[in-house]
XYZ file of C-alpha atoms in Angstrom:
509
model
C 0.054 0.085 -0.042
C 1.332 3.357 -1.203
C 1.400 5.929 1.406
C 0.096 9.471 0.762
C 2.311 12.403 0.476
C 2.357 14.729 3.607
C 1.208 18.059 2.864
C 3.729 20.527 3.304
C 2.549 23.812 4.976
C 2.544 27.149 3.220
C 5.315 29.633 4.292
C 2.680 31.794 5.460
C 0.850 29.195 7.381
C 4.047 28.245 9.129
C 4.896 31.661 10.067
C 1.134 31.863 11.407
C 1.762 29.037 13.573
C 4.868 29.948 14.840
C 3.597 33.461 16.103
C 0.751 31.297 17.525
C 3.300 29.309 19.785
C 4.709 32.474 20.527
C 1.545 34.196 21.541
C 0.715 31.351 23.953
C 3.835 30.861 25.590
C 3.884 35.038 26.192
C 0.656 35.109 27.355
C 1.210 31.738 29.803
C 4.731 33.613 30.746
C 2.611 36.691 31.498
C 0.023 35.151 33.580
C 2.456 33.370 35.668
C 4.310 36.596 36.446
C 1.223 37.938 37.750
C 0.597 35.299 39.717
C 4.129 35.436 41.342
C 3.313 39.055 41.977
C -0.183 38.242 43.413
C 1.579 35.834 45.902
C 4.863 37.840 46.514
C 3.787 41.210 46.301
C 2.645 41.402 49.811
C 5.598 39.655 51.098
C 7.838 42.358 49.373
C 6.046 45.100 50.702
C 6.213 43.797 54.178
C 10.077 43.588 53.514
C 10.178 47.355 52.218
C 7.864 48.498 54.925
C 10.058 46.765 57.820
C 12.935 49.055 56.628
C 11.183 52.467 56.277
C 11.176 54.841 59.178
C 7.519 55.553 58.743
C 5.806 52.135 57.486
C 2.736 53.675 57.505
C 3.236 56.437 54.820
C 0.464 56.925 52.330
C 1.124 56.538 49.436
C 3.759 53.897 49.759
C 6.826 54.202 48.019
C 8.900 51.099 46.464
C 12.090 53.413 46.069
C 12.804 54.304 49.588
C 16.164 56.269 51.270
C 17.153 53.304 53.513
C 17.952 51.461 49.872
C 19.275 54.174 48.426
C 23.236 54.907 47.921
C 23.607 58.830 49.096
C 21.645 58.136 52.255
C 23.285 55.378 53.324
C 26.583 56.502 52.455
C 25.505 59.573 54.435
C 24.235 57.220 57.415
C 27.557 55.503 57.364
C 29.702 58.821 57.449
C 27.694 59.980 60.447
C 28.053 56.714 62.468
C 31.972 57.353 61.975
C 31.903 60.812 63.273
C 29.301 59.866 66.355
C 31.384 56.829 67.161
C 34.072 55.664 65.095
C 31.903 52.855 63.535
C 30.034 53.294 60.458
C 28.019 50.135 60.784
C 26.632 50.268 64.296
C 26.598 54.315 64.816
C 26.004 55.938 67.961
C 27.606 58.991 69.948
C 30.502 58.739 72.240
C 32.102 61.193 74.368
C 34.181 64.304 72.937
C 33.006 63.378 69.376
C 31.194 66.289 67.275
C 28.993 65.404 64.806
C 28.067 67.778 61.996
C 24.573 67.622 60.419
C 23.343 70.101 57.635
C 19.873 71.016 56.467
C 18.845 73.922 53.763
C 16.172 76.564 54.606
C 14.213 77.940 51.891
C 13.610 81.838 53.010
C 11.892 83.960 50.688
C 11.843 87.656 50.474
C 9.376 88.707 53.312
C 9.516 85.914 55.306
C 11.555 85.768 58.441
C 15.449 85.633 58.077
C 16.261 83.779 61.423
C 17.981 80.440 61.945
C 15.946 77.364 62.494
C 15.449 76.011 66.090
C 17.155 72.717 66.711
C 16.833 70.711 69.680
C 17.559 67.150 71.123
C 14.296 65.276 72.047
C 14.039 62.326 74.314
C 13.365 59.167 72.455
C 13.104 55.877 74.720
C 11.652 53.155 72.774
C 8.725 50.841 74.669
C 10.210 47.487 75.729
C 8.782 44.011 76.118
C 10.730 43.773 79.411
C 10.955 46.382 82.343
C 13.909 47.888 81.413
C 15.597 51.131 83.488
C 15.442 54.370 81.336
C 18.592 54.912 80.229
C 20.407 58.282 79.931
C 19.253 60.401 77.044
C 21.696 62.421 74.421
C 19.424 65.434 75.193
C 20.620 65.686 78.570
C 24.578 65.488 77.834
C 25.057 66.347 74.496
C 24.934 70.314 73.053
C 23.683 71.793 69.904
C 25.190 74.636 67.944
C 23.748 76.026 64.941
C 25.641 78.448 62.400
C 25.125 79.422 58.846
C 27.709 78.084 56.382
C 26.518 79.440 52.986
C 23.553 80.889 50.744
C 22.233 80.209 47.397
C 19.596 82.700 46.428
C 16.943 82.227 49.047
C 18.216 78.832 50.246
C 20.526 79.129 53.312
C 22.652 76.182 54.441
C 22.797 75.814 58.140
C 25.272 73.476 59.781
C 24.527 71.671 63.045
C 26.821 70.301 65.549
C 26.154 67.911 67.924
C 28.779 67.293 70.821
C 28.754 64.797 73.931
C 31.271 66.252 76.120
C 33.699 64.206 78.076
C 32.936 64.629 81.541
C 36.531 63.948 83.053
C 39.528 63.229 81.843
C 40.588 63.839 78.371
C 43.925 61.438 77.937
C 43.949 57.950 78.614
C 43.309 54.723 76.794
C 39.428 54.796 76.110
C 37.412 51.613 77.200
C 33.781 50.545 76.363
C 32.115 49.425 79.589
C 28.697 48.963 81.187
C 27.822 50.066 84.419
C 27.671 47.853 87.237
C 25.248 47.765 90.264
C 26.617 50.213 92.874
C 28.764 48.518 95.763
C 28.072 48.228 99.134
C 29.740 51.300 99.811
C 28.020 53.509 97.334
C 30.905 53.583 95.041
C 30.325 53.512 91.247
C 31.493 50.462 89.632
C 31.745 49.144 86.003
C 32.049 45.894 84.285
C 35.280 45.935 82.005
C 36.204 42.574 80.701
C 33.780 40.597 82.981
C 34.572 42.112 85.905
C 33.675 44.872 88.149
C 36.065 47.496 88.457
C 35.991 51.140 90.690
C 34.913 53.877 88.653
C 36.550 57.755 89.770
C 34.594 60.735 89.471
C 37.203 63.568 89.980
C 35.274 66.572 88.527
C 31.885 68.274 89.647
C 30.286 67.778 86.297
C 31.006 63.988 86.667
C 29.722 63.960 90.055
C 26.476 65.727 89.488
C 25.955 63.781 86.347
C 26.358 60.351 87.874
C 22.738 60.521 89.492
C 21.737 60.503 85.572
C 23.347 57.062 84.967
C 21.695 53.513 85.802
C 22.845 50.103 86.038
C 23.633 48.522 82.467
C 24.223 52.006 81.173
C 26.841 51.992 78.575
C 29.599 54.345 79.228
C 33.390 55.150 78.009
C 36.017 55.056 80.308
C 39.582 56.440 80.363
C 41.957 54.117 81.924
C 44.925 55.672 83.421
C 47.152 52.990 84.783
C 44.924 50.929 87.111
C 42.512 53.826 87.565
C 39.531 54.311 85.517
C 37.645 57.701 85.031
C 34.151 58.001 83.696
C 34.060 60.237 80.415
C 30.594 59.928 79.557
C 27.932 57.756 78.513
C 27.594 56.278 75.207
C 24.310 56.854 73.172
C 22.697 54.274 70.395
C 20.693 56.991 68.928
C 20.999 60.914 68.745
C 16.888 62.043 68.018
C 17.135 65.636 66.525
C 14.385 68.128 66.002
C 14.472 71.049 63.422
C 12.369 73.630 63.375
C 11.695 76.926 61.082
C 9.513 80.015 61.155
C 6.166 80.523 59.314
C 6.882 81.540 55.748
C 10.370 79.346 55.666
C 10.396 75.920 54.854
C 13.128 73.082 54.740
C 13.854 71.792 51.486
C 17.100 69.586 52.503
C 18.955 67.923 54.924
C 21.786 65.655 55.200
C 19.293 62.774 55.988
C 15.857 62.486 55.036
C 13.735 63.094 58.085
C 11.775 60.281 59.854
C 8.817 62.611 60.262
C 7.467 65.598 58.461
C 5.236 68.207 60.479
C 3.489 71.605 59.651
C 3.699 71.754 56.064
C 7.616 71.110 55.625
C 8.703 73.467 58.438
C 9.258 70.812 61.163
C 11.686 67.986 60.433
C 12.271 65.097 63.180
C 15.281 62.774 62.932
C 15.049 59.556 65.271
C 18.846 59.437 65.111
C 21.279 61.567 63.164
C 24.293 59.397 64.145
C 22.631 55.841 62.844
C 25.488 53.895 60.829
C 24.282 51.415 58.452
C 22.583 49.151 60.966
C 21.073 52.104 62.850
C 19.624 53.728 59.505
C 18.902 50.740 56.890
C 17.895 47.799 59.488
C 16.802 49.949 62.399
C 13.724 47.490 63.009
C 15.527 44.619 62.713
C 18.003 45.572 65.365
C 15.453 47.209 67.555
C 13.649 43.438 67.302
C 16.751 42.089 69.282
C 17.644 45.097 71.650
C 14.248 46.113 72.806
C 13.726 42.545 74.312
C 16.970 42.324 76.449
C 16.302 40.977 79.867
C 18.245 43.724 82.037
C 18.974 40.948 84.382
C 20.541 38.202 82.302
C 21.451 40.364 79.309
C 19.825 38.113 77.218
C 17.486 38.967 74.209
C 14.333 37.297 74.378
C 14.153 37.393 70.576
C 17.003 35.443 70.468
C 15.407 32.701 73.139
C 12.510 32.709 70.910
C 14.215 32.003 67.663
C 16.022 29.059 69.584
C 13.158 27.613 70.836
C 11.136 27.404 67.887
C 13.964 25.785 66.001
C 14.226 23.614 68.893
C 10.875 22.860 68.929
C 10.589 22.436 64.944
C 13.708 19.912 64.998
C 12.044 17.644 67.669
C 8.860 17.490 65.693
C 10.854 16.339 62.599
C 12.929 14.089 63.957
C 9.842 12.485 65.805
C 7.819 12.539 62.513
C 10.835 10.757 60.521
C 10.666 8.098 63.362
C 7.307 7.499 64.207
C 5.847 8.033 60.729
C 7.869 6.238 58.553
C 7.530 3.187 61.000
C 3.838 3.441 61.469
C 3.467 3.956 57.593
C 5.371 0.866 56.722
C 3.638 -1.123 59.321
C 0.396 -0.340 57.933
C 1.130 -0.592 54.384
C 3.605 -4.060 54.076
C 3.319 -5.754 57.567
C 0.112 -8.183 57.820
C -1.279 -8.457 61.275
C -4.791 -8.758 62.984
C -6.887 -5.553 62.938
C -4.560 -3.450 60.604
C -7.612 -2.129 58.735
C -8.912 -1.054 62.356
C -5.710 0.504 63.391
C -5.490 2.629 60.134
C -9.127 3.531 60.327
C -9.446 4.711 63.900
C -5.694 5.841 64.492
C -4.974 7.746 61.283
C -8.398 8.618 59.374
C -10.255 9.059 62.398
C -7.886 11.135 64.589
C -7.351 13.092 61.546
C -11.458 14.202 61.413
C -10.936 15.298 65.144
C -9.831 19.095 65.388
C -7.256 19.461 68.195
C -9.253 22.010 69.870
C -11.401 19.314 70.915
C -8.834 18.159 73.269
C -8.014 21.426 74.395
C -8.751 21.131 78.390
C -7.926 17.604 78.550
C -4.651 17.894 77.031
C -3.701 20.989 78.862
C -4.756 19.511 82.517
C -2.694 16.395 81.779
C 0.308 18.344 81.002
C -0.235 20.624 83.807
C -0.522 17.540 86.148
C 2.892 16.349 84.736
C 4.571 19.687 85.461
C 5.143 19.988 81.569
C 3.871 23.713 80.876
C 6.692 24.143 78.894
C 8.633 23.498 75.722
C 8.987 19.803 76.227
C 5.171 19.650 76.955
C 4.476 21.468 73.701
C 6.399 18.552 71.707
C 4.976 15.978 73.646
C 1.734 17.127 72.535
C 2.515 17.300 69.051
C 4.447 14.324 69.389
C 0.867 12.199 69.318
C -0.711 14.362 66.361
C 1.092 12.535 63.762
C -1.839 10.722 61.774
C -1.465 13.032 58.554
C 2.281 12.110 58.297
C 1.675 8.437 58.730
C -1.164 8.556 56.183
C 1.559 10.421 53.852
C 4.173 7.637 54.468
C 1.866 4.759 54.288
C 0.795 5.800 50.554
C 4.408 6.060 49.651
C 5.159 2.785 50.863
C 2.426 1.205 49.007
C 3.379 2.587 45.715
C 6.844 0.370 45.916
C 7.352 -2.283 44.117
C 6.955 -5.562 46.330
C 9.581 -7.197 43.840
C 12.285 -4.969 46.357
C 10.941 -6.684 49.878
C 10.873 -10.231 47.782
C 14.551 -9.848 46.658
C 15.867 -8.671 50.199
C 14.092 -11.763 51.442
C 15.959 -14.143 49.149
C 19.101 -12.706 50.315
C 18.032 -13.231 53.879
C 17.283 -9.748 55.234
C 14.832 -9.394 58.056
C 12.097 -7.046 58.637
C 14.276 -4.708 60.016
C 16.991 -4.908 57.336
C 14.554 -4.533 54.715
C 12.707 -1.745 56.235
C 16.183 0.627 56.927
C 18.565 -0.830 54.094
C 16.020 -1.046 51.048
C 12.704 0.467 51.684
C 13.512 3.495 53.291
C 16.273 5.058 51.005
C 13.513 4.804 48.250
C 11.656 7.161 50.016
C 13.719 10.051 50.390
C 11.511 12.405 48.501
C 8.637 11.507 50.777
C 10.805 12.119 54.015
C 11.873 15.673 52.405
C 8.339 16.470 52.398
C 7.372 15.131 55.773
C 10.172 16.895 57.175
C 9.204 20.374 55.338
C 5.867 20.089 56.168
C 6.444 19.177 59.811
C 9.470 21.738 59.836
C 6.656 24.517 58.681
C 3.656 23.542 60.799
C 6.068 23.661 64.154
C 7.565 26.963 62.872
C 3.962 28.449 62.315
C 2.520 26.839 65.444
C 0.624 29.422 67.276
C -2.261 27.971 69.067
C -0.752 25.238 71.235
C 2.459 27.216 72.314
C -0.142 30.199 73.172
C -1.926 27.684 75.512
C 1.172 25.858 76.811
C 3.991 28.316 77.318
C 3.528 30.082 80.435
C 7.355 31.927 80.518
C 8.058 34.711 78.235
C 11.570 32.739 77.883
C 9.852 29.792 76.866
C 7.500 31.249 74.151
C 8.357 30.566 70.354
C 9.065 33.091 67.932
C 5.129 33.059 67.066
C 3.723 34.067 70.512
C 6.398 36.396 71.001
C 5.098 38.106 67.723
C 2.069 38.238 69.036
C 3.364 40.164 72.132
C 4.857 42.837 69.376
C 1.380 43.250 68.056
C 0.050 43.691 71.686
C 2.605 46.306 72.537
C 3.884 48.469 69.532
C 0.496 48.088 67.346
C -1.395 50.257 69.477
C 1.205 52.836 69.350
C 1.329 52.401 65.250
C 4.970 51.315 65.630
C 4.437 48.515 62.623
C 7.816 48.717 61.138
C 9.097 46.424 64.161
C 6.238 44.099 63.894
C 6.838 43.940 60.078
C 10.846 42.925 60.957
C 9.541 40.251 63.118
C 7.347 38.960 60.763
C 9.991 38.856 57.909
C 12.577 37.280 60.155
C 9.843 34.742 61.119
C 9.382 33.418 57.304
C 12.747 33.536 56.344
C 13.481 30.157 57.400
C 10.357 28.270 56.081
C 11.214 30.163 52.437
C 15.010 29.076 52.670
C 14.192 25.419 53.587
C 11.676 25.221 50.984
C 14.303 26.692 47.996
C 16.962 24.694 49.386
C 15.235 21.248 49.443
C 12.847 21.860 46.655
C 14.543 20.079 43.841
C 14.336 16.700 46.175
C 10.558 16.835 45.419
C 10.931 14.498 42.640
C 9.737 10.601 41.761
C 11.736 7.901 43.504
C 13.946 5.444 41.641
C 12.144 2.335 42.760
C 10.607 1.687 39.414
C 13.952 1.501 37.495
C 15.334 -0.846 40.637
C 13.466 -3.487 39.395
C 13.829 -4.969 35.306
C 11.463 -6.831 33.192
């Protein structure tokens, strides 16, 4: 039988088909971009807002000063001026900091210099901390005009925290210790408390504004330590001009604008890069420091979440793989009933139904802590057991028959033959268990009583209660971004393991 000749498409039809294929690919690509923006857009806006001084600004901006080159360089330079450290910033005794503003004074408007003052800024803290000394109580401010271009005048603002005592000697960073029994002032240097000398009337007068755990700078002369003055993490500055004038520029963009551009507030004019770009992230750790232990609660919450998630993952891998293999491969009396009652029925019952009974049991056992939380999660692995059972049932039985011919027992067959074949399912189980434990909120909120035992989700809820009422959403968003990063990183790293097993190729014929 002679085959009919295949009709060759015309050149115009070929080009039309090619354009149609490219159009379909383009529409599909555009749709995927739209979906990715729809799902990732809120997260990206949260990341940008967590870097802003004012996350509530409207309309929101995608280009922010905290990620712009010139403001970041200025923040680094101001940090070097204030403390010698362009990353952490701050203001140390005896170091002048220069800051410029440009004021527009059109004809007929007042021609006076702007009013400049340091204002107190004591952040709210989750822990009852002592109020540290403020830069306003120590630093001095001086304003001078340094130039004029038309109606715009340039003013230089110099902020200096004077040294209270000796100017010479080796400079040492220290923290004030609790006063000794005789009332003498002491500081912690290198892990040991040393006596501090106050040899001037200014220092003796200012000592009453300093409290234990206050960062200070000492001048060491031989074996003696002299207090030079406190060090400040931030230097808040307020600039106001008269009616008719306006502020048209400054070394750093303002944190807040008021009075139609006549009042600029800067939360920190010695920020450094960490205090400018990542200020909210630094606050998440600094404003949860327990003054008695010196340990950040935020670090404790992260450690508790990782520990809880690790225990949940290890327990799930051991229990779910063994139970899933037994329900899928081993023949024993009542296997179907066990699968129905212990797996399917447990998944049908919400965990809140057992809230009171589980809480009373853990309370009577003295396990209202992280270990009780793990124990509560260890008995709720029905979903993981069902997942592993389905994976094991999909493996060919020839693998077990070959192992039995070679003399392998049930334990050897499971650990050396069957378990390596379900690697992708173990990865999937680990990721789902880690994500569930990391994001778990209900049971940690019920069981955990001490703030040092909190997981990150419960700790962030306390952020919402304390900072949300004040509109300080930048710190809340910073905590939320830090909470989301581990889950995102784990999924990105391990997603390549979500592939089919090689079990089918292990059997020939």
